[in-house]
Coordinates of C-alpha atoms in Angstrom, one line a residue:
X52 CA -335.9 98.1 -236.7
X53 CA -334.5 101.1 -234.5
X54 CA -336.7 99.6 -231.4
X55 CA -335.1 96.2 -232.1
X56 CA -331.8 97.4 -232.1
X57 CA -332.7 99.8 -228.5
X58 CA -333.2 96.0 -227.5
X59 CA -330.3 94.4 -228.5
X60 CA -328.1 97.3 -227.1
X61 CA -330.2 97.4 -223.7
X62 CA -329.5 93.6 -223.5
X63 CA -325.9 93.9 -224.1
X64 CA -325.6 96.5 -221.4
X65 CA -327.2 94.6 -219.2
X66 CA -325.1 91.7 -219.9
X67 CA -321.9 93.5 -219.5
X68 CA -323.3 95.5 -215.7
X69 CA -324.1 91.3 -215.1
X70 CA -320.7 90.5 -215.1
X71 CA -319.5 93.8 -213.0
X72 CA -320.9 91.8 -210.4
X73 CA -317.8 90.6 -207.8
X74 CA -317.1 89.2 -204.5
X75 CA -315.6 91.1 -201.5
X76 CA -312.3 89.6 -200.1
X77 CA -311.5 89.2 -196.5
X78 CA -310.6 92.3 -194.4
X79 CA -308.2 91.4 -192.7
X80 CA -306.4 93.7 -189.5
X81 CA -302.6 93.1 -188.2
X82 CA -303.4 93.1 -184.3
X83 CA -300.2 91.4 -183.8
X84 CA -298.3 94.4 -185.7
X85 CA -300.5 97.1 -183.5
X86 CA -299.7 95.5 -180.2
X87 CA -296.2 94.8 -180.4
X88 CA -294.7 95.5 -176.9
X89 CA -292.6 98.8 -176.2
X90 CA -290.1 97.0 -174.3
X91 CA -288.7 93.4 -174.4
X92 CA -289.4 92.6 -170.6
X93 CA -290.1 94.9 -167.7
X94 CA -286.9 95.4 -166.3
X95 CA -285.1 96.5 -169.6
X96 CA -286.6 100.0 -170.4
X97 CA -284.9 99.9 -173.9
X98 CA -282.9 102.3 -176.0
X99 CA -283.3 103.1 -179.1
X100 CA -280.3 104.5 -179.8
X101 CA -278.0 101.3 -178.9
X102 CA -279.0 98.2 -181.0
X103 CA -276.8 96.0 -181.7
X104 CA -278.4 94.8 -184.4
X105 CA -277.8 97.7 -186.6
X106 CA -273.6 97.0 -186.5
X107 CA -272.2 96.1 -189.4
X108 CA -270.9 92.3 -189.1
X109 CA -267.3 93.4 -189.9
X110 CA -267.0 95.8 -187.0
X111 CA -269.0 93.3 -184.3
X112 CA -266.8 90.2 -185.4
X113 CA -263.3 91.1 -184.7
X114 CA -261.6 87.6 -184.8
X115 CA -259.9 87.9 -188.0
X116 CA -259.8 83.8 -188.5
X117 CA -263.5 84.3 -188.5
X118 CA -264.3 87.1 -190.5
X119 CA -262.2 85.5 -193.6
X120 CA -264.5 82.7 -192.6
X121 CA -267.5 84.6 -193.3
X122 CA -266.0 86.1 -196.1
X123 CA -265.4 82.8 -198.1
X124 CA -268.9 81.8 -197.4
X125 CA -270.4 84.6 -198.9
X126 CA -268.8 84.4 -202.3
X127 CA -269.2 80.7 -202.3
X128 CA -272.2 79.7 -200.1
X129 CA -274.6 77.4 -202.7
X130 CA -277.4 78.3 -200.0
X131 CA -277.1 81.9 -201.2
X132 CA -276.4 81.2 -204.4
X133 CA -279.9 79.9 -204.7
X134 CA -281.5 82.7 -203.1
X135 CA -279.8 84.9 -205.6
X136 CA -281.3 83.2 -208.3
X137 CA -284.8 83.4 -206.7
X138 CA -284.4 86.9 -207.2
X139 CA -283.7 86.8 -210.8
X140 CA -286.8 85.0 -211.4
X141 CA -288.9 87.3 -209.5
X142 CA -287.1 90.1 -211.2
X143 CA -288.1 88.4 -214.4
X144 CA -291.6 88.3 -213.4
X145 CA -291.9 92.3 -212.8
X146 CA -290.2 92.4 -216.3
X147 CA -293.6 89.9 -217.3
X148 CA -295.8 92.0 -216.3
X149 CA -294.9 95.4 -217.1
X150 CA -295.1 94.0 -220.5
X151 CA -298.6 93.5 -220.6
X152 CA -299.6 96.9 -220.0
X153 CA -297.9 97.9 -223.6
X154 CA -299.2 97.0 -226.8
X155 CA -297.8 94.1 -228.1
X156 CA -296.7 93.9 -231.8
X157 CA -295.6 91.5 -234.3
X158 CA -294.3 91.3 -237.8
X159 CA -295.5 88.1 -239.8
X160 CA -295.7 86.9 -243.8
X161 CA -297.9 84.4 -245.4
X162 CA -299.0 82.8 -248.5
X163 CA -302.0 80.6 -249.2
X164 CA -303.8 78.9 -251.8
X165 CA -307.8 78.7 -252.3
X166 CA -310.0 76.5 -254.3
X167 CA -313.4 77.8 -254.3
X168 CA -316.1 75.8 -256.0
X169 CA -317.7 76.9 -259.0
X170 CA -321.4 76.8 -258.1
X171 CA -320.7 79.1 -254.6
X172 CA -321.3 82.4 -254.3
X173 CA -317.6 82.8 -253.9
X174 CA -316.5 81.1 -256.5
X175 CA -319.8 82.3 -258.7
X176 CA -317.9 85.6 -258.0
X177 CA -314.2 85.4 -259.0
X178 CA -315.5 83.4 -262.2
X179 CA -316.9 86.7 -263.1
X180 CA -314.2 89.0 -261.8
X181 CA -312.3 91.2 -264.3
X182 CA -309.0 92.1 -262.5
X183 CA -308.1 93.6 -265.7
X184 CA -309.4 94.0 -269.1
X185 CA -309.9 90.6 -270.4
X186 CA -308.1 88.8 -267.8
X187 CA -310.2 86.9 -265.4
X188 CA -309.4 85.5 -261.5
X189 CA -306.8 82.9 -261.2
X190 CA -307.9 79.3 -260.3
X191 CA -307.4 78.5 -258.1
X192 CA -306.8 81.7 -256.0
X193 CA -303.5 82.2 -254.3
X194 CA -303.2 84.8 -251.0
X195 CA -299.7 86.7 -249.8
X196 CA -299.7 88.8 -247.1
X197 CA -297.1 90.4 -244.9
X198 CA -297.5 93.3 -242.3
X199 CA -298.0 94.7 -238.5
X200 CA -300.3 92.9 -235.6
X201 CA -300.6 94.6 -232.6
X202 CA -302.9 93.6 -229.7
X203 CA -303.5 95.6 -226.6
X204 CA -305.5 95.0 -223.6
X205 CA -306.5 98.8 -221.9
X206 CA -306.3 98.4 -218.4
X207 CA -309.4 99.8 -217.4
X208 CA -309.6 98.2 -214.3
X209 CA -305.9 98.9 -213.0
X210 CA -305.9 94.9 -213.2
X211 CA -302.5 94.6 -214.9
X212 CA -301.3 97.4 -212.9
X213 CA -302.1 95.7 -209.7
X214 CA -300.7 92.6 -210.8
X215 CA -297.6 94.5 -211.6
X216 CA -297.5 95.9 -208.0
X217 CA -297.8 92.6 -206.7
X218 CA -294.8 90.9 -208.7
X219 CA -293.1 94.4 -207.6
X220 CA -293.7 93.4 -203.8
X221 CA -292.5 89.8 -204.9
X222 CA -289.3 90.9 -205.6
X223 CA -288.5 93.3 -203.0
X224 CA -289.8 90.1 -200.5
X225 CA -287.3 88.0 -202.1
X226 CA -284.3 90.8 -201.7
X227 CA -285.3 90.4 -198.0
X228 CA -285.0 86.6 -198.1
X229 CA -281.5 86.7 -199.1
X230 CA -281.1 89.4 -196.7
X231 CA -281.7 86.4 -193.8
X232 CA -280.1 83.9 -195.5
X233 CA -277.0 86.1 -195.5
X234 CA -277.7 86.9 -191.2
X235 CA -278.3 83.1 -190.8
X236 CA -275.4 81.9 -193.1
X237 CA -273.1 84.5 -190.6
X238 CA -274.4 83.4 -187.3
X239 CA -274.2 79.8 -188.6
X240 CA -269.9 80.2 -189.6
X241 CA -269.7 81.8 -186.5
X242 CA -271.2 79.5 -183.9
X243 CA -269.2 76.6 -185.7
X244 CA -266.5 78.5 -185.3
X245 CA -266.7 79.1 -181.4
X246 CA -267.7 75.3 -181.3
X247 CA -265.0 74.4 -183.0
X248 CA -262.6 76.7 -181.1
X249 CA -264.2 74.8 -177.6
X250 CA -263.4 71.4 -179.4
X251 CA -259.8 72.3 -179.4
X252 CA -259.5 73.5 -175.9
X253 CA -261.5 70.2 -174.5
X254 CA -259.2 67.9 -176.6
X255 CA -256.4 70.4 -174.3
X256 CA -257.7 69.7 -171.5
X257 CA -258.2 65.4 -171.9
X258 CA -254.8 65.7 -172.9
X259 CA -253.8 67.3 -169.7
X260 CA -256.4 64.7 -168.0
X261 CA -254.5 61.5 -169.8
X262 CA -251.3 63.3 -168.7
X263 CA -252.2 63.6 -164.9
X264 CA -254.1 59.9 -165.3
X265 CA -250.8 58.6 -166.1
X266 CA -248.7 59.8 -162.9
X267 CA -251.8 58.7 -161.0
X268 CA -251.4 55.2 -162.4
X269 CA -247.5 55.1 -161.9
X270 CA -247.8 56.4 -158.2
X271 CA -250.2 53.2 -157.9
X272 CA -248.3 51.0 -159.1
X273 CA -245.2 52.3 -156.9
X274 CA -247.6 52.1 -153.9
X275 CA -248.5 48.4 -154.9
X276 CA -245.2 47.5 -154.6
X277 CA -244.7 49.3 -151.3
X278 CA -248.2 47.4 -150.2
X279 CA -249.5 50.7 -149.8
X280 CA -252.3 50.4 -152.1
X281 CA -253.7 47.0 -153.8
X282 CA -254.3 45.9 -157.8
X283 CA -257.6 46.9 -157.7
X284 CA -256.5 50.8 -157.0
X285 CA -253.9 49.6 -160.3
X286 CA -256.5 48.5 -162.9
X287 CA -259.4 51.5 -161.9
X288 CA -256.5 54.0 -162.8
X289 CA -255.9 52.0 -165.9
X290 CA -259.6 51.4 -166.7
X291 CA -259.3 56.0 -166.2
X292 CA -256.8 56.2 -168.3
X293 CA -258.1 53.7 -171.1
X294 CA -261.3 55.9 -170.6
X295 CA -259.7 59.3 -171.3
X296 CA -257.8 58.0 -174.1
X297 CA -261.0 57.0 -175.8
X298 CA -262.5 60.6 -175.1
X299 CA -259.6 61.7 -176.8
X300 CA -260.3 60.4 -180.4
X301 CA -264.3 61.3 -179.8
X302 CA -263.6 65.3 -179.3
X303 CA -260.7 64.5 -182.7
X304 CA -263.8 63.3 -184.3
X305 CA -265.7 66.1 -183.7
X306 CA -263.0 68.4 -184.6
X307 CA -262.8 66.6 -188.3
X308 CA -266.6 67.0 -188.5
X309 CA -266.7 70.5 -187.1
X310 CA -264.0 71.9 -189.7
X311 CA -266.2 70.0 -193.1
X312 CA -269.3 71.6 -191.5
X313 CA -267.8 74.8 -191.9
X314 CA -266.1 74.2 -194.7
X315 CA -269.7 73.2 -196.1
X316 CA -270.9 76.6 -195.5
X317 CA -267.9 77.9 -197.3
X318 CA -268.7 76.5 -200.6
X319 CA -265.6 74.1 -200.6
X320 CA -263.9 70.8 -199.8
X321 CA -262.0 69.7 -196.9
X322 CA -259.5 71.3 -195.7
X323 CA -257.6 72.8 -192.3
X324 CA -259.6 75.4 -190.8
X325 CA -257.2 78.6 -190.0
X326 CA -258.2 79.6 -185.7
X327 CA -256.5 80.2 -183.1
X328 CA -257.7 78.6 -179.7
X329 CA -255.4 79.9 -177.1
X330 CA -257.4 83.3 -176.4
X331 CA -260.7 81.2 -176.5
X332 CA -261.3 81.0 -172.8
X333 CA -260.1 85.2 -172.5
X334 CA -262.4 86.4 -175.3
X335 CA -265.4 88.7 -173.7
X336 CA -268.3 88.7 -175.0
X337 CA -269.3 92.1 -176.8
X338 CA -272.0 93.7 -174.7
X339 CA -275.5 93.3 -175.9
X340 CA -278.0 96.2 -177.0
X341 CA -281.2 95.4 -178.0
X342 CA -283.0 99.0 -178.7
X343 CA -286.8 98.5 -178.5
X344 CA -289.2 96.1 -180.2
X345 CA -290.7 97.9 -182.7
X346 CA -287.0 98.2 -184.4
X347 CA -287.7 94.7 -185.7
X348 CA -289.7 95.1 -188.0
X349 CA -287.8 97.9 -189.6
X350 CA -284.1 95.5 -188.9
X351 CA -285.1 92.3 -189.1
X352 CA -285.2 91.0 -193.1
X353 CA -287.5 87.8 -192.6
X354 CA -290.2 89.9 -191.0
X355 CA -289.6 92.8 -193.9
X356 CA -289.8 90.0 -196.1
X357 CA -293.0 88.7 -194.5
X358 CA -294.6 92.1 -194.8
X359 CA -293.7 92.5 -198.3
X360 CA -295.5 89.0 -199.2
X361 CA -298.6 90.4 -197.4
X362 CA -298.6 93.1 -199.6
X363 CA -298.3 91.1 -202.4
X364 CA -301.2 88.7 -201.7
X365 CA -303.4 91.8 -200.6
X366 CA -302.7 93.1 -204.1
X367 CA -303.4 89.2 -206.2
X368 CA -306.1 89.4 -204.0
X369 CA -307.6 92.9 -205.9
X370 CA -306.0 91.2 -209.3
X371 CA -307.9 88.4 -209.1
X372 CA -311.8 90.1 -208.1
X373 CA -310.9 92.5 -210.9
X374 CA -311.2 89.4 -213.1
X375 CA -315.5 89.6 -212.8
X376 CA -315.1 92.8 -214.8
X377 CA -315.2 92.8 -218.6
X378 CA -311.8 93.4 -220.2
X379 CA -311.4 95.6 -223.1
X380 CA -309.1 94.6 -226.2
X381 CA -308.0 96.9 -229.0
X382 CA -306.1 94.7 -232.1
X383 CA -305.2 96.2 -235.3
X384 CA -303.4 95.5 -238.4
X385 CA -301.9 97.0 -240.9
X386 CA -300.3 95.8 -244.0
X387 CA -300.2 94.3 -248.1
X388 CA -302.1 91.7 -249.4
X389 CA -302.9 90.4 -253.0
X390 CA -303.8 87.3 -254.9
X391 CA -300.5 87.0 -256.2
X392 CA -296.3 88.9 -255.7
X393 CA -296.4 91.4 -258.1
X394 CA -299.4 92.6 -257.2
X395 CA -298.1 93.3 -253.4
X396 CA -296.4 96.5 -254.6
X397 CA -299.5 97.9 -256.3
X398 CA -300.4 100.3 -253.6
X399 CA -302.9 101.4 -252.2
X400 CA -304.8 98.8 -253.9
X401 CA -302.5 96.0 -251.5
X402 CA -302.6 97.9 -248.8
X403 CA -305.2 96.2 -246.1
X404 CA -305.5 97.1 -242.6
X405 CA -307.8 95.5 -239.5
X406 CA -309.1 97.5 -236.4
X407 CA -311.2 96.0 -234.0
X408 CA -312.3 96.5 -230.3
X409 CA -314.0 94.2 -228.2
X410 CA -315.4 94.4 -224.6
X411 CA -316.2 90.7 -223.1
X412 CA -316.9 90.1 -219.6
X413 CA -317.7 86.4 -217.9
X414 CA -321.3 85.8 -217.6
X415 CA -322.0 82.1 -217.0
X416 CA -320.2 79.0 -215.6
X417 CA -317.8 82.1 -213.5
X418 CA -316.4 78.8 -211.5
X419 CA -312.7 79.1 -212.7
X420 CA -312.6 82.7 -211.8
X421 CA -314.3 82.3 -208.2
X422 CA -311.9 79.3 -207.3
X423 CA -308.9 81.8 -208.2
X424 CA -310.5 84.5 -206.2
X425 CA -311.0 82.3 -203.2
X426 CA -307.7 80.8 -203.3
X427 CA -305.8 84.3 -203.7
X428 CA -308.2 85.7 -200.6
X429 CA -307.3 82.4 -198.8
X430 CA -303.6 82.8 -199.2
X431 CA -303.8 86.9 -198.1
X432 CA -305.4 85.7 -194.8
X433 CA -302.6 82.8 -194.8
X434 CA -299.5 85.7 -195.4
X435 CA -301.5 87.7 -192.7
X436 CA -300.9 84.7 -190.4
X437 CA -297.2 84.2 -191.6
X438 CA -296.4 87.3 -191.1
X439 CA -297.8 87.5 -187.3
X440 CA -295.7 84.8 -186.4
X441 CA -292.9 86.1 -187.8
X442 CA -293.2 89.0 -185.5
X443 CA -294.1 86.7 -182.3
X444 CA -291.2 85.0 -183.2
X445 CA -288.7 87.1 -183.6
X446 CA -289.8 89.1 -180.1
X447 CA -289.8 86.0 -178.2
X448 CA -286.3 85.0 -179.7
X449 CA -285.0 88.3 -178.6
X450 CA -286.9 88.1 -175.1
X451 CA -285.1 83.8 -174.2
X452 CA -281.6 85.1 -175.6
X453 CA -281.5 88.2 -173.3
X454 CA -282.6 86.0 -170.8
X455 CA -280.0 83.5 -171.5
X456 CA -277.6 86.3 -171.8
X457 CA -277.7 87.0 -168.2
X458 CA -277.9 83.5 -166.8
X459 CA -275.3 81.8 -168.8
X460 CA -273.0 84.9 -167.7
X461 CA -273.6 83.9 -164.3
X462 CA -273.2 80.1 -164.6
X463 CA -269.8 80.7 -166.6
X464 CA -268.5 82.9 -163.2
X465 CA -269.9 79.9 -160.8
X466 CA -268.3 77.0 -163.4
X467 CA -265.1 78.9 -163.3
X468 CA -265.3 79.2 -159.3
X469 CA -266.0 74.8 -159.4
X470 CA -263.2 74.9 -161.5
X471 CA -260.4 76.2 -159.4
X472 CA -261.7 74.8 -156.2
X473 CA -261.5 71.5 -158.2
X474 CA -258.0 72.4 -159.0
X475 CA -256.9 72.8 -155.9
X476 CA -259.0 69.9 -154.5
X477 CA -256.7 67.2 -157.1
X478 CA -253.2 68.6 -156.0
X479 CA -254.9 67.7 -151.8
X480 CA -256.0 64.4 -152.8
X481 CA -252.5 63.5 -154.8
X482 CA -251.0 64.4 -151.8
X483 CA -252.9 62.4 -149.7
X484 CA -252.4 59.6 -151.8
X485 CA -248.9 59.7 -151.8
X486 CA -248.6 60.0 -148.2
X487 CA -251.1 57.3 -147.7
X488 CA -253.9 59.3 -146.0
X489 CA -256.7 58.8 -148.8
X490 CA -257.6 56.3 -151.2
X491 CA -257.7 56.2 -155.2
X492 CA -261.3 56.8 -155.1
X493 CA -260.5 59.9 -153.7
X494 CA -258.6 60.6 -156.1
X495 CA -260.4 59.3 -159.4
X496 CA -263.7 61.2 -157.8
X497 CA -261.8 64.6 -157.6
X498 CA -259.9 64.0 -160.8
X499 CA -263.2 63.4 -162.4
X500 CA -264.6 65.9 -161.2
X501 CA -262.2 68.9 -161.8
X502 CA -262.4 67.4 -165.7
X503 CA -266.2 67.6 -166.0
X504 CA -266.4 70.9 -164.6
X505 CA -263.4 71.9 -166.8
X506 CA -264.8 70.9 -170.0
X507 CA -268.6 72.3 -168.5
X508 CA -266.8 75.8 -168.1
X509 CA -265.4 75.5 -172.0
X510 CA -268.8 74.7 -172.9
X511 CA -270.3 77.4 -171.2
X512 CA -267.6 79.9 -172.9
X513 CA -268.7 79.2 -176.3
X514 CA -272.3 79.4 -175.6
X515 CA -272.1 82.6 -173.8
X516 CA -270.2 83.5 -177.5
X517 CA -273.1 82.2 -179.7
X518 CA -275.6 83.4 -177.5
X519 CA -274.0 86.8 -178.3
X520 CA -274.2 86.1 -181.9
X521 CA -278.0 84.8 -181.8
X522 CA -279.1 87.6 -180.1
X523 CA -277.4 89.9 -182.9
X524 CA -278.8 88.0 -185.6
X525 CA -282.2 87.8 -183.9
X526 CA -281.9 91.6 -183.8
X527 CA -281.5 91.7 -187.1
X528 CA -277.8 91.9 -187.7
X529 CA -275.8 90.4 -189.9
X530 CA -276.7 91.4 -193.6
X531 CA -275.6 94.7 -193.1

């Protein structure tokens, strides 16, 4: 009997070591990480110490139209208001499993009724069964019972503890997200805002155009009578003028869609938006620090959010291999039980209690747990991948806005030069006209010109503004 049992406990162990037995996951390495540049292009050295991208948003926006603007989106934004709930639930899933690392406990009653036949050993039994003197077991047999159930998995693996880590990282990934959606919501109300702003000063300036059209097309018609020009010279600076008019109600258009836009991101219906367009053209740009590349992954949130998902699918990764090991469970109870009420408060002969410990491990058909495993090691490598870009990304944002930086400055100097040689260029052609020395085409050709080149030099303005505010966001700036 003693070897047999040696047998049966040499099989068991065996068993149990069988199912120890558990795949490697990928190693993965972050080259992208180790071999991010030290400087964004080899003409800027970089400074640490200036970044832009580490200003608070209410001291680098100083228009005061816009940083209501901003302010209204951020209470109301439904964007953001979604991300915040995405936290919650991620919070809620920590909260989940921290739980499982307790014991958990539970208070239940019951009561129950048995018929046992006669000719069974159990029912052979309670026919015979004295509880007292002369008083034999009930038929049939009733059962109430009331007490404590407590169930608690040991963590001898570190399984749950890992798969608390990982919720852990979870969360702190989705704190990050909002973190971008707050520095994209901000550079999004403030690039409408500067396109809206250049709406208002083109709708100026056709308004100026339909004005100057008009005298064009009077002096025409003066001319005409004085046979000093012909009908055709007439209807061209009519068909202009018809022209301009149309323009006019496009760029109003634009304005109406521009303010619900913004008044989108705001959280709200329609209404005016509050701005100011005269110092539009005079506003300079604030001038752009961009530190050194490694300061993105510490200011950028999508690529701390990024990082913090890698951790987390590194660590469901461990969770999931630690499934091949066999889990221990302890459960216990503890409480009063008896064939009938009265007898519940007869103590200690009610009083029953369970304890129990059990250490199972998979040993065949181990499919579901190897398709979990491979899917968790396949979505590490995946976050690993994720995460690269992420950094790529962001560097090559920052490296085309600095870029642009520089070259839209210097187109906006060379649009404003067109632009006053243009100006100058309409008052010699009026003249002309008037005095007979050059013909409407002249004059339509400059005029056309010195309006193109006009509303080129507005659009110029506000991208040189938004690329200012891309390049502070794609530093990581704005959910300061």
């Amino acid at each position: 009997m003693k070897i047999y049992n040696k047998y049966i406990a040499a099989i068991a162990l065996s068993l149990v070591l069988a199912s120890c037995k558990a795949p490697m996951a990928t190693v993965i390495k972050d080259e992208v990480k180790e071999n991010v540049p030290q400087n964004f292009n080899q003409e800027d050295q970089g400074d640490a110490s200036n970044n832009i991208g580490t200003t608070p948003w209410r001291q680098f926006f100083t228009d005061p139209n816009l940083v209501a603007l901003i302010e209204t989106s951020l209470k109301n934004n439904q964007e953001l208001m979604i991300t915040l709930q995405e936290i919650e639930i991620a919070k809620s899933g920590v909260l989940a499993k921290k739980g499982r690392l307790t014991p958990t406990v539970t208070a239940g009653v019951g009561a129950g009724l048995k018929k046992a036949g006669r000719y069974t050993s159990e029912g052979a039994g309670d026919a015979t069964t004295e509880i007292e003197p002369g008083k034999e077991m009930p038929d049939p047999l009733g059962n109430f019972e009331g007490g404590l159930m407590a169930n608690w998995e040991i963590d001898i693996w570190k399984k749950l503890r890992t798969e608390k880590e990982s919720a852990v990282a979870h969360y702190l990934s989705t704190v990050e997200g909002k973190n971008f959606v707050l520095s994209n919501l901000i550079e999004e109300v403030a690039d409408n805002y500067y396109e809206l702003l250049a709406l208002d000063n083109q709708l100026d300036i056709i308004q100026q155009y339909i004005k100057l059209q008009q005298k064009a097309l009077e002096i025409s018609k003066i001319q005409k009578e004085a046979a000093a020009t012909t009908e055709l010279a007439v209807k061209k600076f009519e068909a202009e003028l018809a022209k301009s008019k149309a323009s006019e109600y496009t760029i109003r258009q634009e304005i109406t869609e521009k303010e619900n836009q913004i008044n989108a991101l705001c959280g709200r219906y329609p209404q005016p938006i509050v701005r100011t367009k005269e110092d539009f053209m005079t506003t300079i740009p604030q001038t752009v620090y961009t530190g050194i590349p490694s300061q993105l992954l510490a200011n950028r949130p999508d690529i701390k959010q990024a990082e913090l998902e890698l951790k987390s699918s590194k660590l469901d990764v461990e969770a999931a291999r630690k499934e091949f090991y066999p889990s221990l469970e302890i459960s216990a109870t503890l409480g009063l039980e008896a064939f009938k009420p009265s007898y519940l408060v007869k103590m200690p002969e009610s009083i029953a209690y369970n304890l129990a410990g059990e250490l199972a491990g998979p040993l065949i058909n181990k499919s579901a747990i190897k398709a979990n495993f491979q899917t968790a090691d396949a979505r590490q490598i995946q976050a690993l991948y994720e995460y690269d870009k992420t950094i790529l990304n962001a560097y090559l944002d920052v490296a085309n806005l600095m870029s642009k930086v520089k070259n839209i400055d210097q187109y906006y100097k060379l649009k404003s030069e067109e632009t006053q040689a243009l100006d100058k260029s309409i008052d010699i052609a009026n003249q002309l006209f008037r005095n007979s020395r050059a013909d409407y085409l002249e004059v339509l050709l400059n005029q056309r010109d010195a309006l193109d080149a006009k509303m080129e030099l507005v659009e110029a303005k506000q991208k040189q503004l938004s690329t200012v505010v891309d390049i502070y966001k794609s530093l990581g700036g704005g959910w300061k």
